[in-house]
Amino acid sequence: MTVWLITAGMIFAACPAAAADTALSLPDLLARAQQGDAAAQRQLGMAYQNGDGVQRDYEQAVDWYTKAARQGDALAQKQLASMYKHGNGVRRDYRRAASWYTKAAEQGRADAQYFLGLLYTEGKGVERDYTLAVHWLTLSATQGYGAAQYLLGELYFSGHGAAQDYPQAYLWFAVNALDGGTEAAHNRDLAAAKLSPEALAQAQQAAAALA
């Protein structure tokens, strides 16, 4: 996959097969994007969203993200979903946000899986469905996405929307706590207090296997 980096008005295409980065001007990037290069379209969208090398323009960002997303670019799909979720450059539309998050999540993007799971817990753009929420959050969490790990821990600990499961709550809080989250560590200890010594030992082994 080609990754485009923008520095001081120049675009750098970092390709794993290339021995060195190739600098592109903004007009060159635009030309590639207009020729249908999805990576260029996505990066141009990011440039307009962040104001990198160009004046910030959310509507232009949405336009270029849409072109790349329709070609199946997973990062563009996730970025476009975020634009719809927050109403940047378009009218806020949770349904479209959920649709684009789904496409990116199905391609394995952990961030999209988390945000899709979150929408299912909130019932925004989709019918509230905790079974699907847990499904997507678990896929995200097993890829190491911290926010998904923490939210799964909360769902399993509280039993809100998911069957109360203290071993699972301990597992996800423990894994998330390894990244230094004090709240996750606190909740991990609360979950541990609910477990028998045998169940705690099993949960600790499961957490260690995911760490």
mmCIF file with all atom_site columns, C-alpha atoms in Angstrom:
data_model
loop_
_atom_site.group_PDB
_atom_site.id
_atom_site.type_symbol
_atom_site.label_atom_id
_atom_site.label_alt_id
_atom_site.label_comp_id
_atom_site.label_asym_id
_atom_site.label_entity_id
_atom_site.label_seq_id
_atom_site.pdbx_PDB_ins_code
_atom_site.Cartn_x
_atom_site.Cartn_y
_atom_site.Cartn_z
_atom_site.occupancy
_atom_site.B_iso_or_equiv
_atom_site.pdbx_formal_charge
_atom_site.auth_seq_id
_atom_site.auth_comp_id
_atom_site.auth_asym_id
_atom_site.auth_atom_id
_atom_site.pdbx_PDB_model_num
ATOM 1   C CA . MET A 1 1   ? 0.000   0.000   0.000   1.00 0.00 ? 1   MET A CA 1
ATOM 2   C CA . THR A 1 2   ? 1.240   3.464   -0.818  1.00 0.00 ? 2   THR A CA 1
ATOM 3   C CA . VAL A 1 3   ? 1.390   5.895   2.089   1.00 0.00 ? 3   VAL A CA 1
ATOM 4   C CA . TRP A 1 4   ? 1.461   9.603   1.278   1.00 0.00 ? 4   TRP A CA 1
ATOM 5   C CA . LEU A 1 5   ? 3.134   12.054  3.623   1.00 0.00 ? 5   LEU A CA 1
ATOM 6   C CA . ILE A 1 6   ? 2.759   15.807  3.346   1.00 0.00 ? 6   ILE A CA 1
ATOM 7   C CA . THR A 1 7   ? 5.633   18.059  4.406   1.00 0.00 ? 7   THR A CA 1
ATOM 8   C CA . ALA A 1 8   ? 6.021   21.749  3.620   1.00 0.00 ? 8   ALA A CA 1
ATOM 9   C CA . GLY A 1 9   ? 3.803   21.615  0.572   1.00 0.00 ? 9   GLY A CA 1
ATOM 10  C CA . MET A 1 10  ? 5.483   18.519  -0.864  1.00 0.00 ? 10  MET A CA 1
ATOM 11  C CA . ILE A 1 11  ? 3.944   15.072  -0.949  1.00 0.00 ? 11  ILE A CA 1
ATOM 12  C CA . PHE A 1 12  ? 6.086   12.035  -0.243  1.00 0.00 ? 12  PHE A CA 1
ATOM 13  C CA . ALA A 1 13  ? 5.030   8.616   -1.507  1.00 0.00 ? 13  ALA A CA 1
ATOM 14  C CA . ALA A 1 14  ? 6.513   5.999   0.786   1.00 0.00 ? 14  ALA A CA 1
ATOM 15  C CA . CYS A 1 15  ? 6.253   2.643   -0.948  1.00 0.00 ? 15  CYS A CA 1
ATOM 16  C CA . PRO A 1 16  ? 7.672   -0.525  0.667   1.00 0.00 ? 16  PRO A CA 1
ATOM 17  C CA . ALA A 1 17  ? 9.132   -1.574  -2.685  1.00 0.00 ? 17  ALA A CA 1
ATOM 18  C CA . ALA A 1 18  ? 10.887  1.733   -3.222  1.00 0.00 ? 18  ALA A CA 1
ATOM 19  C CA . ALA A 1 19  ? 14.428  2.318   -2.129  1.00 0.00 ? 19  ALA A CA 1
ATOM 20  C CA . ALA A 1 20  ? 13.753  5.961   -1.334  1.00 0.00 ? 20  ALA A CA 1
ATOM 21  C CA . ASP A 1 21  ? 10.807  8.310   -0.885  1.00 0.00 ? 21  ASP A CA 1
ATOM 22  C CA . THR A 1 22  ? 9.673   10.226  -3.933  1.00 0.00 ? 22  THR A CA 1
ATOM 23  C CA . ALA A 1 23  ? 8.627   13.838  -3.427  1.00 0.00 ? 23  ALA A CA 1
ATOM 24  C CA . LEU A 1 24  ? 5.466   14.979  -5.190  1.00 0.00 ? 24  LEU A CA 1
ATOM 25  C CA . SER A 1 25  ? 4.099   18.484  -5.418  1.00 0.00 ? 25  SER A CA 1
ATOM 26  C CA . LEU A 1 26  ? 0.491   19.113  -4.523  1.00 0.00 ? 26  LEU A CA 1
ATOM 27  C CA . PRO A 1 27  ? -0.388  19.472  -8.225  1.00 0.00 ? 27  PRO A CA 1
ATOM 28  C CA . ASP A 1 28  ? 1.194   16.052  -8.857  1.00 0.00 ? 28  ASP A CA 1
ATOM 29  C CA . LEU A 1 29  ? -0.830  14.517  -6.059  1.00 0.00 ? 29  LEU A CA 1
ATOM 30  C CA . LEU A 1 30  ? -3.963  16.132  -7.424  1.00 0.00 ? 30  LEU A CA 1
ATOM 31  C CA . ALA A 1 31  ? -3.174  14.755  -10.882 1.00 0.00 ? 31  ALA A CA 1
ATOM 32  C CA . ARG A 1 32  ? -2.814  11.232  -9.491  1.00 0.00 ? 32  ARG A CA 1
ATOM 33  C CA . ALA A 1 33  ? -6.040  11.616  -7.562  1.00 0.00 ? 33  ALA A CA 1
ATOM 34  C CA . GLN A 1 34  ? -7.888  12.824  -10.642 1.00 0.00 ? 34  GLN A CA 1
ATOM 35  C CA . GLN A 1 35  ? -6.553  9.799   -12.539 1.00 0.00 ? 35  GLN A CA 1
ATOM 36  C CA . GLY A 1 36  ? -8.259  7.541   -10.015 1.00 0.00 ? 36  GLY A CA 1
ATOM 37  C CA . ASP A 1 37  ? -5.398  6.646   -7.645  1.00 0.00 ? 37  ASP A CA 1
ATOM 38  C CA . ALA A 1 38  ? -7.283  5.737   -4.458  1.00 0.00 ? 38  ALA A CA 1
ATOM 39  C CA . ALA A 1 39  ? -4.268  6.269   -2.180  1.00 0.00 ? 39  ALA A CA 1
ATOM 40  C CA . ALA A 1 40  ? -3.756  9.748   -3.623  1.00 0.00 ? 40  ALA A CA 1
ATOM 41  C CA . GLN A 1 41  ? -7.456  10.521  -3.282  1.00 0.00 ? 41  GLN A CA 1
ATOM 42  C CA . ARG A 1 42  ? -7.450  9.439   0.341   1.00 0.00 ? 42  ARG A CA 1
ATOM 43  C CA . GLN A 1 43  ? -4.326  11.417  1.188   1.00 0.00 ? 43  GLN A CA 1
ATOM 44  C CA . LEU A 1 44  ? -5.687  14.480  -0.568  1.00 0.00 ? 44  LEU A CA 1
ATOM 45  C CA . GLY A 1 45  ? -8.790  14.115  1.578   1.00 0.00 ? 45  GLY A CA 1
ATOM 46  C CA . MET A 1 46  ? -6.610  13.975  4.689   1.00 0.00 ? 46  MET A CA 1
ATOM 47  C CA . ALA A 1 47  ? -4.717  17.068  3.526   1.00 0.00 ? 47  ALA A CA 1
ATOM 48  C CA . TYR A 1 48  ? -7.953  19.027  3.171   1.00 0.00 ? 48  TYR A CA 1
ATOM 49  C CA . GLN A 1 49  ? -9.315  17.698  6.472   1.00 0.00 ? 49  GLN A CA 1
ATOM 50  C CA . ASN A 1 50  ? -6.205  18.670  8.429   1.00 0.00 ? 50  ASN A CA 1
ATOM 51  C CA . GLY A 1 51  ? -5.121  21.720  6.463   1.00 0.00 ? 51  GLY A CA 1
ATOM 52  C CA . ASP A 1 52  ? -1.787  20.107  5.572   1.00 0.00 ? 52  ASP A CA 1
ATOM 53  C CA . GLY A 1 53  ? -0.278  21.984  2.636   1.00 0.00 ? 53  GLY A CA 1
ATOM 54  C CA . VAL A 1 54  ? -3.707  23.311  1.625   1.00 0.00 ? 54  VAL A CA 1
ATOM 55  C CA . GLN A 1 55  ? -6.395  25.434  3.230   1.00 0.00 ? 55  GLN A CA 1
ATOM 56  C CA . ARG A 1 56  ? -8.631  23.288  5.423   1.00 0.00 ? 56  ARG A CA 1
ATOM 57  C CA . ASP A 1 57  ? -11.778 22.419  3.529   1.00 0.00 ? 57  ASP A CA 1
ATOM 58  C CA . TYR A 1 58  ? -14.029 19.704  4.948   1.00 0.00 ? 58  TYR A CA 1
ATOM 59  C CA . GLU A 1 59  ? -16.235 19.567  1.863   1.00 0.00 ? 59  GLU A CA 1
ATOM 60  C CA . GLN A 1 60  ? -13.219 18.865  -0.352  1.00 0.00 ? 60  GLN A CA 1
ATOM 61  C CA . ALA A 1 61  ? -12.079 16.272  2.176   1.00 0.00 ? 61  ALA A CA 1
ATOM 62  C CA . VAL A 1 62  ? -15.433 14.506  1.989   1.00 0.00 ? 62  VAL A CA 1
ATOM 63  C CA . ASP A 1 63  ? -15.339 14.599  -1.810  1.00 0.00 ? 63  ASP A CA 1
ATOM 64  C CA . TRP A 1 64  ? -11.915 12.949  -2.033  1.00 0.00 ? 64  TRP A CA 1
ATOM 65  C CA . TYR A 1 65  ? -12.605 10.473  0.754   1.00 0.00 ? 65  TYR A CA 1
ATOM 66  C CA . THR A 1 66  ? -15.765 9.430   -1.054  1.00 0.00 ? 66  THR A CA 1
ATOM 67  C CA . LYS A 1 67  ? -13.892 8.781   -4.291  1.00 0.00 ? 67  LYS A CA 1
ATOM 68  C CA . ALA A 1 68  ? -11.292 6.645   -2.494  1.00 0.00 ? 68  ALA A CA 1
ATOM 69  C CA . ALA A 1 69  ? -13.857 4.902   -0.281  1.00 0.00 ? 69  ALA A CA 1
ATOM 70  C CA . ARG A 1 70  ? -15.908 3.835   -3.283  1.00 0.00 ? 70  ARG A CA 1
ATOM 71  C CA . GLN A 1 71  ? -12.783 2.129   -4.604  1.00 0.00 ? 71  GLN A CA 1
ATOM 72  C CA . GLY A 1 72  ? -12.550 0.115   -1.400  1.00 0.00 ? 72  GLY A CA 1
ATOM 73  C CA . ASP A 1 73  ? -9.848  2.078   0.423   1.00 0.00 ? 73  ASP A CA 1
ATOM 74  C CA . ALA A 1 74  ? -10.467 1.059   4.050   1.00 0.00 ? 74  ALA A CA 1
ATOM 75  C CA . LEU A 1 75  ? -8.815  4.084   5.664   1.00 0.00 ? 75  LEU A CA 1
ATOM 76  C CA . ALA A 1 76  ? -10.796 6.430   3.419   1.00 0.00 ? 76  ALA A CA 1
ATOM 77  C CA . GLN A 1 77  ? -13.963 4.564   4.391   1.00 0.00 ? 77  GLN A CA 1
ATOM 78  C CA . LYS A 1 78  ? -13.175 5.042   8.068   1.00 0.00 ? 78  LYS A CA 1
ATOM 79  C CA . GLN A 1 79  ? -12.329 8.718   7.590   1.00 0.00 ? 79  GLN A CA 1
ATOM 80  C CA . LEU A 1 80  ? -15.503 9.302   5.584   1.00 0.00 ? 80  LEU A CA 1
ATOM 81  C CA . ALA A 1 81  ? -17.563 7.607   8.293   1.00 0.00 ? 81  ALA A CA 1
ATOM 82  C CA . SER A 1 82  ? -16.043 9.970   10.841  1.00 0.00 ? 82  SER A CA 1
ATOM 83  C CA . MET A 1 83  ? -16.947 12.991  8.709   1.00 0.00 ? 83  MET A CA 1
ATOM 84  C CA . TYR A 1 84  ? -20.569 11.850  8.621   1.00 0.00 ? 84  TYR A CA 1
ATOM 85  C CA . LYS A 1 85  ? -20.557 11.050  12.338  1.00 0.00 ? 85  LYS A CA 1
ATOM 86  C CA . HIS A 1 86  ? -19.326 14.499  13.314  1.00 0.00 ? 86  HIS A CA 1
ATOM 87  C CA . GLY A 1 87  ? -21.007 16.473  10.548  1.00 0.00 ? 87  GLY A CA 1
ATOM 88  C CA . ASN A 1 88  ? -17.774 17.824  9.093   1.00 0.00 ? 88  ASN A CA 1
ATOM 89  C CA . GLY A 1 89  ? -18.264 18.929  5.486   1.00 0.00 ? 89  GLY A CA 1
ATOM 90  C CA . VAL A 1 90  ? -21.625 17.160  5.338   1.00 0.00 ? 90  VAL A CA 1
ATOM 91  C CA . ARG A 1 91  ? -24.821 17.083  7.332   1.00 0.00 ? 91  ARG A CA 1
ATOM 92  C CA . ARG A 1 92  ? -24.426 14.741  10.285  1.00 0.00 ? 92  ARG A CA 1
ATOM 93  C CA . ASP A 1 93  ? -25.755 11.347  9.262   1.00 0.00 ? 93  ASP A CA 1
ATOM 94  C CA . TYR A 1 94  ? -25.245 8.437   11.636  1.00 0.00 ? 94  TYR A CA 1
ATOM 95  C CA . ARG A 1 95  ? -26.774 5.983   9.188   1.00 0.00 ? 95  ARG A CA 1
ATOM 96  C CA . ARG A 1 96  ? -24.160 6.764   6.548   1.00 0.00 ? 96  ARG A CA 1
ATOM 97  C CA . ALA A 1 97  ? -21.474 6.815   9.212   1.00 0.00 ? 97  ALA A CA 1
ATOM 98  C CA . ALA A 1 98  ? -22.466 3.303   10.270  1.00 0.00 ? 98  ALA A CA 1
ATOM 99  C CA . SER A 1 99  ? -22.513 2.134   6.656   1.00 0.00 ? 99  SER A CA 1
ATOM 100 C CA . TRP A 1 100 ? -18.969 3.352   5.969   1.00 0.00 ? 100 TRP A CA 1
ATOM 101 C CA . TYR A 1 101 ? -17.679 2.134   9.327   1.00 0.00 ? 101 TYR A CA 1
ATOM 102 C CA . THR A 1 102 ? -19.091 -1.278  8.440   1.00 0.00 ? 102 THR A CA 1
ATOM 103 C CA . LYS A 1 103 ? -17.237 -1.387  5.137   1.00 0.00 ? 103 LYS A CA 1
ATOM 104 C CA . ALA A 1 104 ? -13.956 -0.448  6.819   1.00 0.00 ? 104 ALA A CA 1
ATOM 105 C CA . ALA A 1 105 ? -14.574 -2.799  9.749   1.00 0.00 ? 105 ALA A CA 1
ATOM 106 C CA . GLU A 1 106 ? -15.190 -5.696  7.381   1.00 0.00 ? 106 GLU A CA 1
ATOM 107 C CA . GLN A 1 107 ? -11.726 -5.044  5.951   1.00 0.00 ? 107 GLN A CA 1
ATOM 108 C CA . GLY A 1 108 ? -10.257 -5.454  9.419   1.00 0.00 ? 108 GLY A CA 1
ATOM 109 C CA . ARG A 1 109 ? -9.649  -1.877  10.566  1.00 0.00 ? 109 ARG A CA 1
ATOM 110 C CA . ALA A 1 110 ? -9.623  -2.012  14.365  1.00 0.00 ? 110 ALA A CA 1
ATOM 111 C CA . ASP A 1 111 ? -10.568 1.647   14.749  1.00 0.00 ? 111 ASP A CA 1
ATOM 112 C CA . ALA A 1 112 ? -13.594 1.251   12.487  1.00 0.00 ? 112 ALA A CA 1
ATOM 113 C CA . GLN A 1 113 ? -14.611 -1.916  14.329  1.00 0.00 ? 113 GLN A CA 1
ATOM 114 C CA . TYR A 1 114 ? -14.526 0.001   17.612  1.00 0.00 ? 114 TYR A CA 1
ATOM 115 C CA . PHE A 1 115 ? -16.544 2.962   16.348  1.00 0.00 ? 115 PHE A CA 1
ATOM 116 C CA . LEU A 1 116 ? -19.064 0.624   14.725  1.00 0.00 ? 116 LEU A CA 1
ATOM 117 C CA . GLY A 1 117 ? -19.409 -1.298  17.978  1.00 0.00 ? 117 GLY A CA 1
ATOM 118 C CA . LEU A 1 118 ? -19.914 1.990   19.792  1.00 0.00 ? 118 LEU A CA 1
ATOM 119 C CA . LEU A 1 119 ? -22.713 2.966   17.409  1.00 0.00 ? 119 LEU A CA 1
ATOM 120 C CA . TYR A 1 120 ? -24.422 -0.352  18.110  1.00 0.00 ? 120 TYR A CA 1
ATOM 121 C CA . THR A 1 121 ? -24.286 0.313   21.854  1.00 0.00 ? 121 THR A CA 1
ATOM 122 C CA . GLU A 1 122 ? -25.756 3.782   21.329  1.00 0.00 ? 122 GLU A CA 1
ATOM 123 C CA . GLY A 1 123 ? -28.298 2.869   18.673  1.00 0.00 ? 123 GLY A CA 1
ATOM 124 C CA . LYS A 1 124 ? -27.092 5.662   16.408  1.00 0.00 ? 124 LYS A CA 1
ATOM 125 C CA . GLY A 1 125 ? -27.497 5.005   12.676  1.00 0.00 ? 125 GLY A CA 1
ATOM 126 C CA . VAL A 1 126 ? -28.331 1.386   13.480  1.00 0.00 ? 126 VAL A CA 1
ATOM 127 C CA . GLU A 1 127 ? -30.730 -0.443  15.739  1.00 0.00 ? 127 GLU A CA 1
ATOM 128 C CA . ARG A 1 128 ? -29.212 -0.846  19.194  1.00 0.00 ? 128 ARG A CA 1
ATOM 129 C CA . ASP A 1 129 ? -27.800 -4.355  19.224  1.00 0.00 ? 129 ASP A CA 1
ATOM 130 C CA . TYR A 1 130 ? -25.426 -5.354  21.992  1.00 0.00 ? 130 TYR A CA 1
ATOM 131 C CA . THR A 1 131 ? -24.706 -8.719  20.400  1.00 0.00 ? 131 THR A CA 1
ATOM 132 C CA . LEU A 1 132 ? -23.306 -6.993  17.327  1.00 0.00 ? 132 LEU A CA 1
ATOM 133 C CA . ALA A 1 133 ? -21.634 -4.395  19.520  1.00 0.00 ? 133 ALA A CA 1
ATOM 134 C CA . VAL A 1 134 ? -19.744 -7.088  21.413  1.00 0.00 ? 134 VAL A CA 1
ATOM 135 C CA . HIS A 1 135 ? -18.887 -8.814  18.136  1.00 0.00 ? 135 HIS A CA 1
ATOM 136 C CA . TRP A 1 136 ? -17.233 -5.743  16.626  1.00 0.00 ? 136 TRP A CA 1
ATOM 137 C CA . LEU A 1 137 ? -15.665 -4.596  19.868  1.00 0.00 ? 137 LEU A CA 1
ATOM 138 C CA . THR A 1 138 ? -14.107 -8.022  20.375  1.00 0.00 ? 138 THR A CA 1
ATOM 139 C CA . LEU A 1 139 ? -12.605 -7.993  16.891  1.00 0.00 ? 139 LEU A CA 1
ATOM 140 C CA . SER A 1 140 ? -11.167 -4.565  17.600  1.00 0.00 ? 140 SER A CA 1
ATOM 141 C CA . ALA A 1 141 ? -9.960  -5.424  21.100  1.00 0.00 ? 141 ALA A CA 1
ATOM 142 C CA . THR A 1 142 ? -8.133  -8.540  19.966  1.00 0.00 ? 142 THR A CA 1
ATOM 143 C CA . GLN A 1 143 ? -6.169  -6.322  17.575  1.00 0.00 ? 143 GLN A CA 1
ATOM 144 C CA . GLY A 1 144 ? -5.025  -4.259  20.537  1.00 0.00 ? 144 GLY A CA 1
ATOM 145 C CA . TYR A 1 145 ? -7.383  -1.278  20.241  1.00 0.00 ? 145 TYR A CA 1
ATOM 146 C CA . GLY A 1 146 ? -7.440  0.079   23.775  1.00 0.00 ? 146 GLY A CA 1
ATOM 147 C CA . ALA A 1 147 ? -10.785 1.860   23.735  1.00 0.00 ? 147 ALA A CA 1
ATOM 148 C CA . ALA A 1 148 ? -12.491 -1.347  22.596  1.00 0.00 ? 148 ALA A CA 1
ATOM 149 C CA . GLN A 1 149 ? -10.781 -3.340  25.334  1.00 0.00 ? 149 GLN A CA 1
ATOM 150 C CA . TYR A 1 150 ? -11.953 -0.933  27.998  1.00 0.00 ? 150 TYR A CA 1
ATOM 151 C CA . LEU A 1 151 ? -15.526 -0.750  26.717  1.00 0.00 ? 151 LEU A CA 1
ATOM 152 C CA . LEU A 1 152 ? -15.749 -4.540  26.554  1.00 0.00 ? 152 LEU A CA 1
ATOM 153 C CA . GLY A 1 153 ? -14.566 -4.698  30.149  1.00 0.00 ? 153 GLY A CA 1
ATOM 154 C CA . GLU A 1 154 ? -17.300 -2.262  31.160  1.00 0.00 ? 154 GLU A CA 1
ATOM 155 C CA . LEU A 1 155 ? -20.005 -4.179  29.316  1.00 0.00 ? 155 LEU A CA 1
ATOM 156 C CA . TYR A 1 156 ? -19.020 -7.506  30.819  1.00 0.00 ? 156 TYR A CA 1
ATOM 157 C CA . PHE A 1 157 ? -18.592 -6.073  34.324  1.00 0.00 ? 157 PHE A CA 1
ATOM 158 C CA . SER A 1 158 ? -21.885 -4.220  34.437  1.00 0.00 ? 158 SER A CA 1
ATOM 159 C CA . GLY A 1 159 ? -23.906 -6.751  32.491  1.00 0.00 ? 159 GLY A CA 1
ATOM 160 C CA . HIS A 1 160 ? -25.411 -3.813  30.628  1.00 0.00 ? 160 HIS A CA 1
ATOM 161 C CA . GLY A 1 161 ? -26.169 -5.107  27.162  1.00 0.00 ? 161 GLY A CA 1
ATOM 162 C CA . ALA A 1 162 ? -24.091 -8.237  27.639  1.00 0.00 ? 162 ALA A CA 1
ATOM 163 C CA . ALA A 1 163 ? -24.301 -11.155 30.014  1.00 0.00 ? 163 ALA A CA 1
ATOM 164 C CA . GLN A 1 164 ? -22.422 -10.250 33.176  1.00 0.00 ? 164 GLN A CA 1
ATOM 165 C CA . ASP A 1 165 ? -19.114 -12.065 32.952  1.00 0.00 ? 165 ASP A CA 1
ATOM 166 C CA . TYR A 1 166 ? -16.489 -11.139 35.545  1.00 0.00 ? 166 TYR A CA 1
ATOM 167 C CA . PRO A 1 167 ? -13.723 -13.317 34.037  1.00 0.00 ? 167 PRO A CA 1
ATOM 168 C CA . GLN A 1 168 ? -14.183 -11.573 30.684  1.00 0.00 ? 168 GLN A CA 1
ATOM 169 C CA . ALA A 1 169 ? -14.341 -8.197  32.397  1.00 0.00 ? 169 ALA A CA 1
ATOM 170 C CA . TYR A 1 170 ? -11.098 -8.980  34.217  1.00 0.00 ? 170 TYR A CA 1
ATOM 171 C CA . LEU A 1 171 ? -9.447  -10.148 30.998  1.00 0.00 ? 171 LEU A CA 1
ATOM 172 C CA . TRP A 1 172 ? -10.165 -6.979  29.017  1.00 0.00 ? 172 TRP A CA 1
ATOM 173 C CA . PHE A 1 173 ? -9.460  -4.580  31.869  1.00 0.00 ? 173 PHE A CA 1
ATOM 174 C CA . ALA A 1 174 ? -6.191  -6.383  32.550  1.00 0.00 ? 174 ALA A CA 1
ATOM 175 C CA . VAL A 1 175 ? -5.084  -6.263  28.924  1.00 0.00 ? 175 VAL A CA 1
ATOM 176 C CA . ASN A 1 176 ? -6.001  -2.581  28.687  1.00 0.00 ? 176 ASN A CA 1
ATOM 177 C CA . ALA A 1 177 ? -4.235  -1.796  31.956  1.00 0.00 ? 177 ALA A CA 1
ATOM 178 C CA . LEU A 1 178 ? -0.963  -2.977  30.441  1.00 0.00 ? 178 LEU A CA 1
ATOM 179 C CA . ASP A 1 179 ? -0.970  0.249   28.422  1.00 0.00 ? 179 ASP A CA 1
ATOM 180 C CA . GLY A 1 180 ? -0.888  2.218   31.668  1.00 0.00 ? 180 GLY A CA 1
ATOM 181 C CA . GLY A 1 181 ? -4.568  2.991   32.120  1.00 0.00 ? 181 GLY A CA 1
ATOM 182 C CA . THR A 1 182 ? -5.141  3.621   35.825  1.00 0.00 ? 182 THR A CA 1
ATOM 183 C CA . GLU A 1 183 ? -8.925  3.367   35.466  1.00 0.00 ? 183 GLU A CA 1
ATOM 184 C CA . ALA A 1 184 ? -8.571  0.011   33.716  1.00 0.00 ? 184 ALA A CA 1
ATOM 185 C CA . ALA A 1 185 ? -6.242  -1.209  36.464  1.00 0.00 ? 185 ALA A CA 1
ATOM 186 C CA . HIS A 1 186 ? -8.743  -0.124  39.122  1.00 0.00 ? 186 HIS A CA 1
ATOM 187 C CA . ASN A 1 187 ? -11.597 -1.907  37.353  1.00 0.00 ? 187 ASN A CA 1
ATOM 188 C CA . ARG A 1 188 ? -9.422  -4.981  36.809  1.00 0.00 ? 188 ARG A CA 1
ATOM 189 C CA . ASP A 1 189 ? -8.987  -5.209  40.579  1.00 0.00 ? 189 ASP A CA 1
ATOM 190 C CA . LEU A 1 190 ? -12.728 -4.782  41.139  1.00 0.00 ? 190 LEU A CA 1
ATOM 191 C CA . ALA A 1 191 ? -13.371 -7.662  38.735  1.00 0.00 ? 191 ALA A CA 1
ATOM 192 C CA . ALA A 1 192 ? -10.692 -9.770  40.415  1.00 0.00 ? 192 ALA A CA 1
ATOM 193 C CA . ALA A 1 193 ? -12.465 -9.373  43.741  1.00 0.00 ? 193 ALA A CA 1
ATOM 194 C CA . LYS A 1 194 ? -15.540 -11.021 42.211  1.00 0.00 ? 194 LYS A CA 1
ATOM 195 C CA . LEU A 1 195 ? -13.636 -14.144 41.180  1.00 0.00 ? 195 LEU A CA 1
ATOM 196 C CA . SER A 1 196 ? -12.678 -17.307 42.980  1.00 0.00 ? 196 SER A CA 1
ATOM 197 C CA . PRO A 1 197 ? -8.935  -18.031 43.120  1.00 0.00 ? 197 PRO A CA 1
ATOM 198 C CA . GLU A 1 198 ? -9.338  -20.641 40.414  1.00 0.00 ? 198 GLU A CA 1
ATOM 199 C CA . ALA A 1 199 ? -11.349 -18.384 38.123  1.00 0.00 ? 199 ALA A CA 1
ATOM 200 C CA . LEU A 1 200 ? -8.907  -15.541 38.694  1.00 0.00 ? 200 LEU A CA 1
ATOM 201 C CA . ALA A 1 201 ? -5.962  -17.728 37.749  1.00 0.00 ? 201 ALA A CA 1
ATOM 202 C CA . GLN A 1 202 ? -7.699  -18.734 34.524  1.00 0.00 ? 202 GLN A CA 1
ATOM 203 C CA . ALA A 1 203 ? -8.553  -15.121 33.697  1.00 0.00 ? 203 ALA A CA 1
ATOM 204 C CA . GLN A 1 204 ? -4.960  -14.089 34.335  1.00 0.00 ? 204 GLN A CA 1
ATOM 205 C CA . GLN A 1 205 ? -3.706  -16.777 31.969  1.00 0.00 ? 205 GLN A CA 1
ATOM 206 C CA . ALA A 1 206 ? -6.177  -15.664 29.303  1.00 0.00 ? 206 ALA A CA 1
ATOM 207 C CA . ALA A 1 207 ? -5.085  -12.035 29.706  1.00 0.00 ? 207 ALA A CA 1
ATOM 208 C CA . ALA A 1 208 ? -1.417  -13.004 29.493  1.00 0.00 ? 208 ALA A CA 1
ATOM 209 C CA . ALA A 1 209 ? -2.084  -14.862 26.253  1.00 0.00 ? 209 ALA A CA 1
ATOM 210 C CA . LEU A 1 210 ? -3.577  -11.717 24.708  1.00 0.00 ? 210 LEU A CA 1
ATOM 211 C CA . ALA A 1 211 ? -0.933  -9.323  26.020  1.00 0.00 ? 211 ALA A CA 1
#
